[in-house]
Coordinates of C-alpha atoms and ligand atoms in Angstrom, one line a residue:
X23 CA -37.9 -28.4 -9.5
X24 CA -38.1 -24.6 -9.4
X25 CA -37.9 -23.8 -13.0
X26 CA -37.9 -25.0 -16.6
X27 CA -36.7 -21.7 -18.0
X28 CA -35.2 -18.4 -16.8
X29 CA -37.1 -15.2 -17.0
X30 CA -35.1 -14.0 -19.9
X31 CA -35.6 -16.7 -22.5
X32 CA -39.2 -17.5 -23.5
X33 CA -40.3 -16.4 -26.9
X34 CA -43.2 -17.2 -29.4
X35 CA -41.4 -20.6 -30.0
X36 CA -42.7 -21.8 -26.7
X37 CA -46.3 -20.7 -27.1
X38 CA -48.8 -23.2 -25.6
X39 CA -45.9 -24.9 -23.7
X40 CA -46.3 -25.6 -19.9
X41 CA -43.4 -24.0 -18.1
X42 CA -42.2 -23.1 -14.6
X43 CA -40.4 -19.9 -13.7
X44 CA -38.9 -18.6 -10.4
X45 CA -37.9 -15.1 -9.5
X46 CA -38.6 -11.8 -7.8
X47 CA -41.7 -9.7 -8.1
X48 CA -40.5 -6.6 -9.9
X49 CA -43.9 -5.0 -9.9
X50 CA -47.6 -5.8 -10.3
X51 CA -50.5 -3.9 -11.9
X52 CA -54.2 -4.4 -11.3
X53 CA -56.3 -3.5 -14.3
X54 CA -59.9 -4.3 -13.5
X55 CA -60.3 -8.0 -13.9
X56 CA -56.7 -8.7 -14.8
X57 CA -53.5 -8.6 -12.7
X58 CA -50.1 -8.4 -14.3
X59 CA -46.8 -9.2 -12.6
X60 CA -43.3 -8.6 -13.9
X61 CA -41.2 -11.5 -12.7
X62 CA -37.5 -10.9 -12.7
X63 CA -34.3 -12.9 -12.4
X64 CA -30.7 -12.3 -13.5
X65 CA -31.7 -13.2 -17.0
X66 CA -34.6 -10.9 -17.6
X67 CA -38.2 -10.1 -17.0
X68 CA -41.3 -12.1 -18.0
X69 CA -44.9 -10.9 -17.7
X70 CA -47.3 -13.1 -15.8
X71 CA -51.1 -12.7 -16.2
X72 CA -53.9 -13.6 -13.8
X73 CA -57.5 -13.4 -14.9
X74 CA -60.2 -12.7 -12.2
X75 CA -62.8 -14.4 -14.4
X76 CA -60.8 -17.6 -15.0
X77 CA -59.4 -18.1 -11.4
X78 CA -60.5 -15.6 -8.8
X79 CA -58.6 -17.2 -5.9
X80 CA -55.3 -17.3 -7.8
X81 CA -55.8 -13.7 -8.9
X82 CA -56.4 -12.6 -5.2
X83 CA -53.2 -14.4 -4.2
X84 CA -51.3 -12.6 -6.9
X85 CA -52.6 -9.3 -5.7
X86 CA -51.3 -10.0 -2.2
X87 CA -47.7 -10.2 -3.5
X88 CA -45.3 -7.4 -2.8
X89 CA -42.3 -6.1 -4.7
X90 CA -39.2 -8.4 -4.2
X91 CA -41.2 -11.4 -2.9
X92 CA -39.7 -14.6 -4.3
X93 CA -42.2 -16.8 -6.1
X94 CA -42.3 -19.8 -8.3
X95 CA -45.1 -20.2 -10.8
X96 CA -46.5 -22.7 -13.3
X97 CA -48.3 -21.7 -16.4
X98 CA -48.7 -21.7 -20.1
X99 CA -46.9 -19.5 -22.6
X100 CA -49.2 -17.2 -24.6
X101 CA -48.8 -14.6 -27.3
X102 CA -49.1 -11.1 -25.9
X103 CA -51.7 -8.8 -27.4
X104 CA -49.8 -5.8 -26.2
X105 CA -46.2 -6.5 -27.4
X106 CA -43.2 -4.8 -25.8
X107 CA -40.4 -4.7 -28.3
X108 CA -37.9 -3.3 -25.7
X109 CA -37.4 -6.6 -23.9
X110 CA -36.5 -10.0 -25.3
X111 CA -39.5 -11.7 -23.8
X112 CA -41.8 -8.9 -24.9
X113 CA -43.8 -11.0 -27.4
X114 CA -45.1 -13.5 -24.8
X115 CA -46.7 -13.7 -21.4
X116 CA -47.5 -16.5 -19.0
X117 CA -51.0 -17.4 -18.1
X118 CA -50.4 -18.6 -14.6
X119 CA -52.0 -21.7 -13.2
X120 CA -50.4 -21.9 -9.8
X121 CA -48.1 -19.7 -7.6
X122 CA -45.9 -20.7 -4.8
X123 CA -44.5 -18.1 -2.4
X124 CA -40.9 -19.1 -1.7
X125 CA -39.8 -16.1 0.3
X126 CA -41.4 -12.9 1.5
X127 CA -39.6 -9.6 1.2
X128 CA -39.8 -6.5 3.4
X129 CA -40.3 -3.2 1.6
X130 CA -36.8 -2.5 0.1
X131 CA -35.2 0.7 1.4
X132 CA -34.9 1.9 -2.2
X133 CA -36.6 1.1 -5.5
X134 CA -35.0 -1.8 -7.5
X135 CA -35.2 0.1 -10.8
X136 CA -32.5 1.3 -13.2
X137 CA -33.0 4.9 -11.9
X138 CA -33.3 4.4 -8.1
X139 CA -34.2 6.7 -5.4
X140 CA -31.5 5.3 -3.1
X141 CA -28.5 7.4 -2.1
X142 CA -25.0 6.1 -2.2
X143 CA -24.7 5.1 1.4
X144 CA -28.0 3.3 1.5
X145 CA -27.2 1.4 -1.7
X146 CA -23.8 0.3 -0.2
X147 CA -25.4 -0.8 3.0
X148 CA -27.9 -3.0 1.1
X149 CA -25.5 -3.8 -1.7
X150 CA -27.2 -7.2 -2.4
X151 CA -30.4 -5.2 -3.3
X152 CA -28.3 -2.7 -5.4
X153 CA -26.9 -5.6 -7.4
X154 CA -30.4 -6.7 -8.3
X155 CA -30.6 -3.4 -10.3
X156 CA -29.7 -3.7 -14.0
X157 CA -26.9 -1.1 -14.1
X158 CA -25.0 -2.7 -11.2
X159 CA -25.7 -6.2 -12.4
X160 CA -24.6 -5.4 -15.9
X161 CA -21.3 -4.0 -14.6
X162 CA -20.6 -7.3 -12.8
X163 CA -21.5 -9.2 -16.0
X164 CA -19.1 -7.0 -18.0
X165 CA -16.4 -7.7 -15.4
X166 CA -16.9 -11.4 -15.8
X167 CA -16.7 -11.1 -19.5
X168 CA -13.4 -9.2 -19.1
X169 CA -11.9 -11.7 -16.9
X170 CA -13.0 -14.7 -19.0
X171 CA -11.7 -13.0 -22.2
X172 CA -8.4 -12.2 -20.5
X173 CA -7.9 -15.7 -19.4
X174 CA -8.9 -17.0 -22.8
X175 CA -6.3 -14.9 -24.5
X176 CA -3.5 -15.5 -22.1
X177 CA -4.1 -19.2 -22.0
X178 CA -4.0 -19.3 -25.8
X179 CA -0.6 -17.6 -25.7
X180 CA 0.9 -20.3 -23.4
X181 CA 0.6 -18.4 -20.1
X182 CA 0.1 -20.4 -17.0
X183 CA -2.1 -19.1 -14.1
X184 CA -0.3 -19.5 -10.9
X185 CA -1.4 -18.3 -7.4
X186 CA 1.0 -16.6 -5.1
X187 CA 0.5 -16.1 -1.4
X188 CA -1.5 -13.4 0.3
X189 CA 0.4 -13.6 3.6
X190 CA 3.8 -12.3 2.7
X191 CA 6.5 -9.9 3.7
X192 CA 6.5 -6.3 2.6
X193 CA 7.3 -5.6 -1.0
X194 CA 8.2 -1.9 -1.7
X195 CA 5.9 -0.6 -4.3
X196 CA 5.7 2.9 -2.8
X197 CA 2.6 2.5 -0.7
X198 CA 2.0 1.4 2.9
X199 CA 1.4 -2.3 3.6
X200 CA -1.6 -3.7 5.3
X201 CA -0.2 -6.0 7.9
X202 CA -1.6 -9.1 9.7
X203 CA -0.3 -10.0 13.1
X204 CA 1.0 -13.6 13.6
X205 CA -0.5 -15.4 16.6
X206 CA 2.1 -18.1 16.4
X207 CA 4.9 -15.6 16.4
X208 CA 4.0 -12.8 18.7
X209 CA 5.4 -9.5 17.7
X210 CA 5.8 -10.6 14.1
X211 CA 3.6 -9.6 11.1
X212 CA 2.7 -10.7 7.7
X213 CA 2.1 -8.1 5.0
X214 CA -0.6 -8.4 2.4
X215 CA 0.9 -8.1 -1.1
X216 CA 0.8 -4.7 -2.9
X217 CA 1.5 -6.9 -5.9
X218 CA 3.0 -10.3 -6.5
X219 CA 6.1 -8.6 -8.0
X220 CA 8.9 -10.6 -6.4
X221 CA 7.0 -13.9 -6.6
X222 CA 6.4 -13.6 -10.3
X223 CA 10.1 -12.8 -10.8
X224 CA 10.9 -15.9 -8.8
X225 CA 8.6 -17.9 -11.0
X226 CA 10.6 -16.9 -14.0
X227 CA 13.8 -18.0 -12.2
X228 CA 11.9 -21.2 -11.5
X229 CA 11.5 -21.7 -15.3
X230 CA 7.7 -21.2 -15.6
X231 CA 8.3 -18.9 -18.6
X232 CA 4.9 -17.2 -18.9
X233 CA 2.9 -16.5 -15.8
X234 CA -0.4 -14.7 -15.1
X235 CA -2.8 -14.2 -12.3
X236 CA -6.0 -12.2 -11.7
X237 CA -4.9 -11.2 -8.3
X238 CA -6.0 -9.1 -5.4
X239 CA -3.6 -6.5 -4.3
X240 CA -3.7 -4.4 -1.2
X241 CA -2.4 -0.9 -0.6
X242 CA -2.9 1.1 2.6
X243 CA -2.9 4.5 0.9
X244 CA -4.4 7.7 2.0
X245 CA -7.9 7.7 0.7
X246 CA -8.5 9.5 -2.5
X247 CA -11.7 9.5 -4.5
X248 CA -12.1 6.3 -6.4
X249 CA -9.2 4.4 -4.8
X250 CA -9.9 1.0 -3.2
X251 CA -7.7 -0.4 -0.5
X252 CA -8.0 -3.8 -2.3
X253 CA -8.1 -4.0 -6.0
X254 CA -7.5 -6.5 -8.8
X255 CA -4.7 -6.8 -11.3
X256 CA -4.1 -8.9 -14.3
X257 CA -0.5 -9.6 -13.4
X258 CA 1.8 -11.1 -16.0
X259 CA 5.5 -12.0 -16.4
X260 CA 7.4 -13.5 -19.3
X261 CA 10.9 -14.9 -19.7
X262 CA 13.4 -14.3 -22.6
X263 CA 11.6 -11.2 -23.8
X264 CA 12.5 -7.7 -24.8
X265 CA 10.2 -4.7 -24.3
X266 CA 9.1 -5.1 -27.9
X267 CA 7.9 -8.7 -27.2
X268 CA 6.0 -7.6 -24.2
X269 CA 4.3 -4.7 -25.9
X270 CA 3.2 -6.9 -28.8
X271 CA 1.9 -9.6 -26.6
X272 CA -0.2 -7.2 -24.6
X273 CA -1.4 -5.3 -27.6
X274 CA -2.8 -8.7 -28.4
X275 CA -4.5 -9.0 -25.0
X276 CA -5.9 -5.4 -25.4
X277 CA -7.2 -6.1 -28.9
X278 CA -8.8 -9.3 -27.8
X279 CA -10.6 -7.5 -25.0
X280 CA -11.8 -4.8 -27.3
X281 CA -13.1 -7.2 -29.8
X282 CA -14.7 -9.7 -27.3
X283 CA -16.2 -7.2 -24.9
X284 CA -16.9 -4.1 -27.0
X285 CA -17.0 -5.7 -30.4
X286 CA -14.3 -3.2 -31.6
X287 CA -11.8 -4.6 -34.1
X288 CA -10.2 -1.4 -35.3
X289 CA -7.9 -0.6 -32.4
X290 CA -4.4 0.7 -33.1
X291 CA -1.6 1.5 -30.7
X292 CA 0.5 4.6 -30.6
X293 CA 3.7 5.1 -28.7
X294 CA 5.3 8.1 -27.1
X295 CA 8.4 8.6 -24.8
X296 CA 7.8 9.9 -21.3
X297 CA 9.9 13.0 -22.3
X298 CA 7.6 13.7 -25.2
X299 CA 4.4 13.0 -23.3
X300 CA 5.5 15.6 -20.7
X301 CA 6.6 18.1 -23.4
X302 CA 3.4 17.8 -25.6
X303 CA 0.7 17.0 -23.0
X304 CA 2.3 17.9 -19.6
X305 CA 1.3 14.4 -18.2
X306 CA 2.6 10.9 -18.4
X307 CA -1.0 9.7 -19.2
X308 CA -2.2 11.9 -22.1
X309 CA -5.7 11.6 -23.4
X310 CA -5.0 11.4 -27.2
X311 CA -8.5 11.3 -28.4
X312 CA -8.0 15.0 -29.2
X313 CA -4.9 16.9 -30.1
X314 CA -4.4 20.3 -28.5
X315 CA -0.7 19.7 -28.1
X316 CA 1.5 22.1 -26.0
X317 CA 3.7 24.5 -28.0
X318 CA 6.7 25.9 -26.3
X319 CA 6.8 29.7 -26.8
X320 CA 10.0 30.5 -24.9
X321 CA 11.9 31.5 -28.1
X322 CA 9.4 34.1 -29.3
X323 CA 7.8 35.7 -26.3
X324 CA 10.8 36.9 -24.2
X325 CA 12.4 40.3 -23.9
X326 CA 9.4 42.5 -24.7
X327 CA 9.1 43.9 -21.3
X328 CA 6.4 41.5 -20.0
X329 CA 8.0 40.3 -16.7
X330 CA 5.8 37.3 -16.2
X331 CA 7.1 35.8 -19.5
X332 CA 10.7 37.1 -19.1
X333 CA 11.1 35.5 -15.7
X334 CA 9.4 32.2 -16.5
X335 CA 11.3 29.0 -17.0
X336 CA 8.6 27.9 -19.5
X337 CA 6.1 29.8 -21.5
X338 CA 3.8 27.3 -23.1
X339 CA 0.4 27.5 -24.9
X340 CA -2.4 25.5 -26.5
X341 CA -4.8 26.4 -29.3
X342 CA -8.4 26.1 -28.2
X343 CA -9.9 25.6 -31.7
X344 CA -13.0 27.6 -32.4
X345 CA -13.0 29.3 -29.0
X346 CA -12.1 32.8 -30.4
X347 CA -15.5 34.1 -29.6
X348 CA -15.4 33.2 -25.9
X349 CA -17.0 35.9 -23.8
X350 CA -15.3 37.8 -20.9
X351 CA -17.2 35.5 -18.5
X352 CA -15.9 32.3 -20.2
X353 CA -12.4 33.6 -20.2
X354 CA -12.7 34.5 -16.5
X355 CA -13.9 31.0 -15.8
X356 CA -10.8 29.5 -17.4
X357 CA -8.6 31.9 -15.4
X358 CA -10.4 30.9 -12.2
X359 CA -9.9 27.3 -13.2
X360 CA -6.1 27.5 -13.6
X361 CA -5.9 29.5 -10.4
X362 CA -7.5 26.8 -8.3
X363 CA -5.1 25.4 -5.7
X364 CA -5.4 21.9 -7.3
X365 CA -4.3 23.4 -10.6
X366 CA -1.8 25.9 -9.3
X367 CA -1.2 28.5 -12.0
X368 CA -1.1 32.2 -11.1
X369 CA -2.7 33.5 -14.2
X370 CA -3.7 32.8 -17.8
X371 CA -2.8 34.8 -20.9
X372 CA -5.2 34.6 -23.9
X373 CA -5.1 35.7 -27.5
X374 CA -8.3 35.8 -29.5
X375 CA -7.8 35.3 -33.2
X376 CA -10.5 37.4 -34.7
X377 CA -12.4 36.6 -37.8
X378 CA -11.0 39.8 -39.5
X379 CA -7.5 38.6 -39.1
X380 CA -6.7 40.8 -36.1
X381 CA -5.7 39.7 -32.6
X382 CA -7.0 40.7 -29.2
X383 CA -5.0 39.6 -26.2
X384 CA -4.7 40.1 -22.5
X385 CA -1.1 41.3 -23.1
X386 CA -1.7 43.9 -25.8
X387 CA 0.3 46.4 -23.8
X388 CA 3.5 44.4 -24.4
X389 CA 2.9 42.7 -27.8
X390 CA 1.9 44.2 -31.1
X391 CA -0.2 42.5 -33.9
X392 CA 2.8 41.2 -35.7
X393 CA 4.1 39.4 -32.6
X394 CA 0.7 38.0 -31.8
X395 CA 0.4 36.8 -35.4
X396 CA 3.7 34.9 -35.0
X397 CA 2.3 33.3 -31.8
X398 CA -0.8 32.3 -33.7
X399 CA 1.3 30.8 -36.5
X400 CA 3.5 28.9 -34.1
X401 CA 0.3 27.4 -32.4
X402 CA -1.1 26.7 -35.8
X403 CA -4.1 28.8 -35.1
X404 CA -6.7 30.1 -37.6
X405 CA -9.2 32.9 -37.4
X406 CA -11.8 32.0 -34.7
X407 CA -9.3 30.2 -32.5
X408 CA -8.2 31.1 -29.0
X409 CA -4.6 30.8 -27.7
X410 CA -4.2 30.0 -24.0
X411 CA -0.8 30.5 -22.5
X412 CA 0.7 29.8 -19.1
X413 CA 4.2 30.7 -17.8
X414 CA 6.2 29.7 -14.8
X415 CA 8.2 26.8 -13.4
X416 CA 8.3 23.9 -15.9
X417 CA 6.8 21.1 -13.8
X418 CA 4.1 23.2 -12.3
X419 CA 3.1 24.9 -15.6
X420 CA 3.0 21.7 -17.5
X421 CA 0.7 20.2 -14.9
X422 CA -1.6 23.2 -14.9
X423 CA -1.8 23.4 -18.7
X424 CA -2.5 19.7 -18.9
X425 CA -5.5 20.2 -16.5
X426 CA -6.7 23.2 -18.6
X427 CA -6.4 21.0 -21.8
X428 CA -8.6 18.4 -20.2
X429 CA -11.1 21.1 -19.0
X430 CA -11.3 22.5 -22.5
X431 CA -11.8 19.0 -23.9
X432 CA -14.8 18.6 -21.6
X433 CA -16.2 22.0 -22.6
X434 CA -15.7 21.3 -26.3
X435 CA -17.1 17.8 -26.0
X436 CA -13.9 16.2 -27.3
X437 CA -13.9 13.2 -24.9
X438 CA -16.0 10.9 -27.1
X439 CA -16.8 7.8 -25.1
X440 CA -17.1 5.7 -28.1
X441 CA -13.5 6.4 -29.2
X442 CA -10.6 4.5 -27.7
X443 CA -7.0 5.6 -28.1
X444 CA -4.5 3.2 -26.5
X445 CA -1.0 4.7 -26.1
X446 CA 2.2 3.1 -24.8
X447 CA 4.3 5.5 -22.8
X448 CA 7.9 4.4 -22.7
X449 CA 11.4 5.4 -21.4
X450 CA 10.3 6.6 -18.0
X451 CA 12.9 8.0 -15.8
X452 CA 14.2 5.1 -13.5
X453 CA 14.4 7.3 -10.4
X454 CA 12.6 10.2 -8.8
X455 CA 14.2 12.6 -6.4
X456 CA 12.3 13.0 -3.2
X457 CA 12.8 16.3 -1.4
X458 CA 11.4 15.1 1.9
X459 CA 13.7 12.1 2.3
X460 CA 16.5 13.8 0.2
X461 CA 17.0 10.6 -1.7
X462 CA 16.1 8.8 -4.9
X463 CA 13.0 6.6 -5.1
X464 CA 12.3 4.1 -7.9
X465 CA 9.7 5.6 -10.2
X466 CA 8.3 2.2 -11.0
X467 CA 9.8 -0.2 -8.5
X468 CA 13.4 -1.2 -7.6
X469 CA 13.4 -4.3 -9.8
X470 CA 13.1 -2.3 -13.0
X471 CA 16.0 -2.4 -15.4
X472 CA 17.7 0.7 -16.6
X473 CA 18.0 1.1 -20.4
X474 CA 21.2 -0.6 -21.4
X475 CA 22.8 2.6 -22.8
X476 CA 22.0 4.6 -19.6
X477 CA 23.6 2.1 -17.1
X478 CA 26.9 4.2 -16.9
X479 CA 24.8 7.2 -15.8
X480 CA 23.8 5.3 -12.6
X481 CA 27.1 6.4 -11.2
X482 CA 27.6 9.8 -12.7
X483 CA 24.0 11.2 -13.0
X484 CA 21.3 8.8 -11.7
X485 CA 18.5 11.3 -12.4
X486 CA 19.1 11.0 -16.1
X487 CA 18.8 7.2 -16.3
X488 CA 15.9 6.1 -18.3
X489 CA 14.1 2.8 -17.4
X490 CA 13.1 -0.1 -19.6
X491 CA 9.5 0.6 -18.3
X492 CA 6.2 1.2 -20.1
X493 CA 2.7 2.1 -19.3
X494 CA -0.5 1.5 -21.3
X495 CA -2.7 4.5 -21.2
X496 CA -6.2 4.5 -22.8
X497 CA -8.0 7.8 -23.2
X498 CA -5.9 9.4 -20.4
X499 CA -6.4 6.5 -18.0
X500 CA -3.4 4.5 -16.9
X501 CA -4.6 1.0 -17.5
X502 CA -1.3 -0.9 -16.8
X503 CA 2.4 -0.6 -16.4
X504 CA 5.4 -2.8 -16.3
X505 CA 9.1 -3.1 -17.1
X506 CA 12.0 -5.3 -18.1
X507 CA 13.5 -6.5 -14.8
X508 CA 17.0 -6.6 -13.6
X509 CA 18.2 -10.2 -13.5
X510 CA 21.7 -9.7 -12.4
X511 CA 22.7 -9.6 -8.7
X512 CA 25.4 -7.0 -9.1
X513 CA 23.2 -4.5 -11.0
X514 CA 20.4 -5.0 -8.5
X515 CA 22.8 -4.4 -5.6
X516 CA 24.0 -1.2 -7.4
X517 CA 20.5 0.0 -7.8
X518 CA 19.7 -0.6 -4.1
X519 CA 22.7 1.5 -3.3
X520 CA 21.5 4.4 -5.4
X521 CA 18.2 4.0 -3.6
X522 CA 20.0 4.5 -0.3
X523 CA 20.0 1.0 1.0
X524 CA 23.1 -0.3 2.7
X525 CA 24.3 -3.8 1.5
X526 CA 23.0 -5.2 4.8
X527 CA 19.5 -3.7 4.4
X528 CA 19.2 -4.8 0.8
X529 CA 20.3 -8.3 1.8
X530 CA 17.9 -8.4 4.7
X531 CA 14.9 -7.2 2.7
X532 CA 15.6 -8.7 -0.7
X533 CA 18.2 -11.3 -0.1
X534 CA 15.7 -14.0 -1.2
X535 CA 15.5 -12.5 -4.7
X536 CA 19.1 -11.5 -5.1
X537 CA 20.2 -14.9 -4.0
X538 CA 17.9 -16.4 -6.5
X539 CA 19.6 -14.4 -9.2
X540 CA 22.7 -16.5 -8.5
X541 CA 21.0 -19.7 -9.7
X542 CA 20.4 -18.9 -13.3
X543 CA 17.9 -16.1 -13.8
X544 CA 16.5 -15.7 -17.3
X545 CA 16.1 -12.2 -18.7
X546 CA 12.5 -11.4 -17.9
X547 CA 9.9 -8.6 -17.8
X548 CA 6.2 -8.1 -17.3
X549 CA 3.3 -5.9 -16.8
X550 CA 0.2 -5.6 -14.5
X551 CA -3.1 -4.1 -15.5
X552 CA -5.5 -2.4 -13.1
X553 CA -8.4 -4.7 -13.8
X554 CA -11.1 -2.7 -12.0
X555 CA -10.1 0.5 -13.8
X556 CA -10.1 -1.3 -17.2
X557 CA -13.6 -2.6 -16.5
X558 CA -14.7 0.9 -15.6
X559 CA -13.2 2.3 -18.8
X560 CA -15.0 -0.3 -20.9
X561 CA -18.2 0.3 -19.0
X562 CA -18.0 4.0 -19.8
X563 CA -17.7 5.0 -16.1
X564 CA -15.2 7.0 -14.1
X565 CA -15.8 5.0 -11.0
X566 CA -14.1 1.6 -10.3
X567 CA -16.5 1.1 -7.3
X568 CA -19.3 0.5 -9.8
X569 CA -17.5 -2.6 -11.1
X570 CA -16.7 -4.2 -7.7
X571 CA -19.4 -6.4 -6.2
X572 CA -18.7 -5.3 -2.6
X573 CA -16.5 -2.2 -2.6
X574 CA -15.3 -0.1 0.3
X575 CA -16.6 3.5 0.5
X576 CA -14.4 6.6 0.1
X577 CA -13.5 6.3 3.8
X578 CA -12.2 2.8 3.2
X579 CA -15.2 1.2 5.0
X580 CA -17.6 -1.6 4.1
X581 CA -20.8 -0.2 5.5
X582 CA -22.7 -3.4 4.9
X583 CA -20.5 -5.7 7.0
X584 CA -19.3 -2.8 9.0
X585 CA -15.5 -3.2 8.6
X586 CA -13.0 -2.3 9.8
X587 CA -14.2 -3.1 13.3
X588 CA -12.9 -3.5 16.8
X589 CA -11.9 -7.0 18.0
X590 CA -12.4 -8.6 21.4
X591 CA -9.8 -8.1 24.1
X592 CA -9.2 -11.9 24.1
X593 CA -8.4 -11.8 20.4
X594 CA -5.9 -8.9 21.0
X595 CA -4.3 -10.8 23.9
X596 CA -3.9 -13.9 21.8
X597 CA -2.2 -11.9 19.2
X598 CA 0.0 -10.3 21.7
X599 CA -1.3 -6.8 20.8
X600 CA -1.9 -4.0 23.2
X601 CA -3.9 -1.0 22.1
X602 CA -2.6 2.4 23.2
Ligands
LIG711 N1 4.1 -5.0 -10.0 C1 4.0 -3.8 -10.8 C2 2.8 -3.0 -10.2 O1 2.0 -3.4 -9.5 C3 3.7 -4.1 -12.2 C4 4.8 -4.7 -12.9 O2 5.9 -4.2 -12.9 O3 4.6 -5.8 -13.5 O4 2.7 -1.8 -10.6

């Protein structure tokens, strides 16, 4: 027997009891005749004491121990004279009677402390040591809590967890597939699922009614910061539901997670259409913890001789509350910010609303005080506020202003991490025109149903068709998305046609699904949540990597096991693969 208790549970209740503990040596301190060791396991830290006068041999043994050695000890629980209120076991210590060394440790390449001296690469290479540290360990515990609470809620609502295969055929979700060569069928390949989309729809046709799965998905996308080639979804599908049923069900899931994981019970859900999200926030994932809505100024700024505004498709502004006293330098910083290539605006117009009721702007040459006052009123500005205005092509300018809005929120400290604002974004466009391929792409995926009233537009003006699709956004982070699906073969065929598939191609790629539609497909819809991102949001971090036990780095590599890696020539031969 290695232990009677964990290192996180002893309290004054066990004083005088004989106990056994096992764990890692966190650190030891020699204080004259006494040696103290902090013994650590996943559950906590317990202080061990050795007294030179009571047992010199044992004390010498203790002094020989190094950080991260694994030991087992027997001893008696005693009250501490020097109590530590910051840890749960801080009122007791163990007077050790025997030590057993279970496993020696080399000197770790970085310190196993909350604040470590290890750089990112080193910590990834020795991820098993990194996980011993509280911040990483706690993230994994939070993740576990999230998955357990998700299952708890979905089970309580009659969902059934069903596994779908990992070796499949491509499903078009817009990214590249990872493929796996088939040894038995040389020249043929499986694809790893980008999501179980078609399988969950087939499960609805199969009559399973409510499905979920915490499922690994794979997307071979170009590497961007904080993307992982494999990630986890909470994937769900329901039969005989409208969008309203789905939103309500998953508001339930979201509220459950908030209360179980963060102890928050006052969560409410807002809704906004895609069109309004773009109009008021310039993005389909607005952070609504703060207002700073866009105000369209087209009607009031034109024809005063200022070319930039006159020629612009859109002139749009925000009110930076309380920033009227910004210095030249601060205004220059904002201008530099919007001019960055990633933001893309060519300049920034500002109007300071002075405390004395006058206005000072960067376009005073073209606009008088009366006109600036009208702008200020339109933007709901008071004395002391700052108007920031961009002009240009609608899409570009909305994007740039949305970035500026977020930058200002950072500067003004408006992104309160303890506040959560869930928002459903609905009525997405069904299709997106792609200039490169000169054809439409599905904005969500090709199985998404158009809104009933827009179906006639599929023939006349496909770009105007709105989808029965929805995203859940929390604090500007897209947490999940889904849609009501097409469940009718003819409509699905029509959509594939709009997407540029010939009947033959559609049949070849998706015949299995369209054929299934002919055997009684119930109306159905669903949603999938990005589980890693949700964990990161709840953990107060921007990085999903921190919430994955063994993540890949930004170059898509696992530096611990060194993957991807080359494989032997024999293996290639067996798979019928020849490297160029
Ligand atoms: N399969 C979709 C995705 O991965 C989600 C859904 O439509 O349910 O984004």
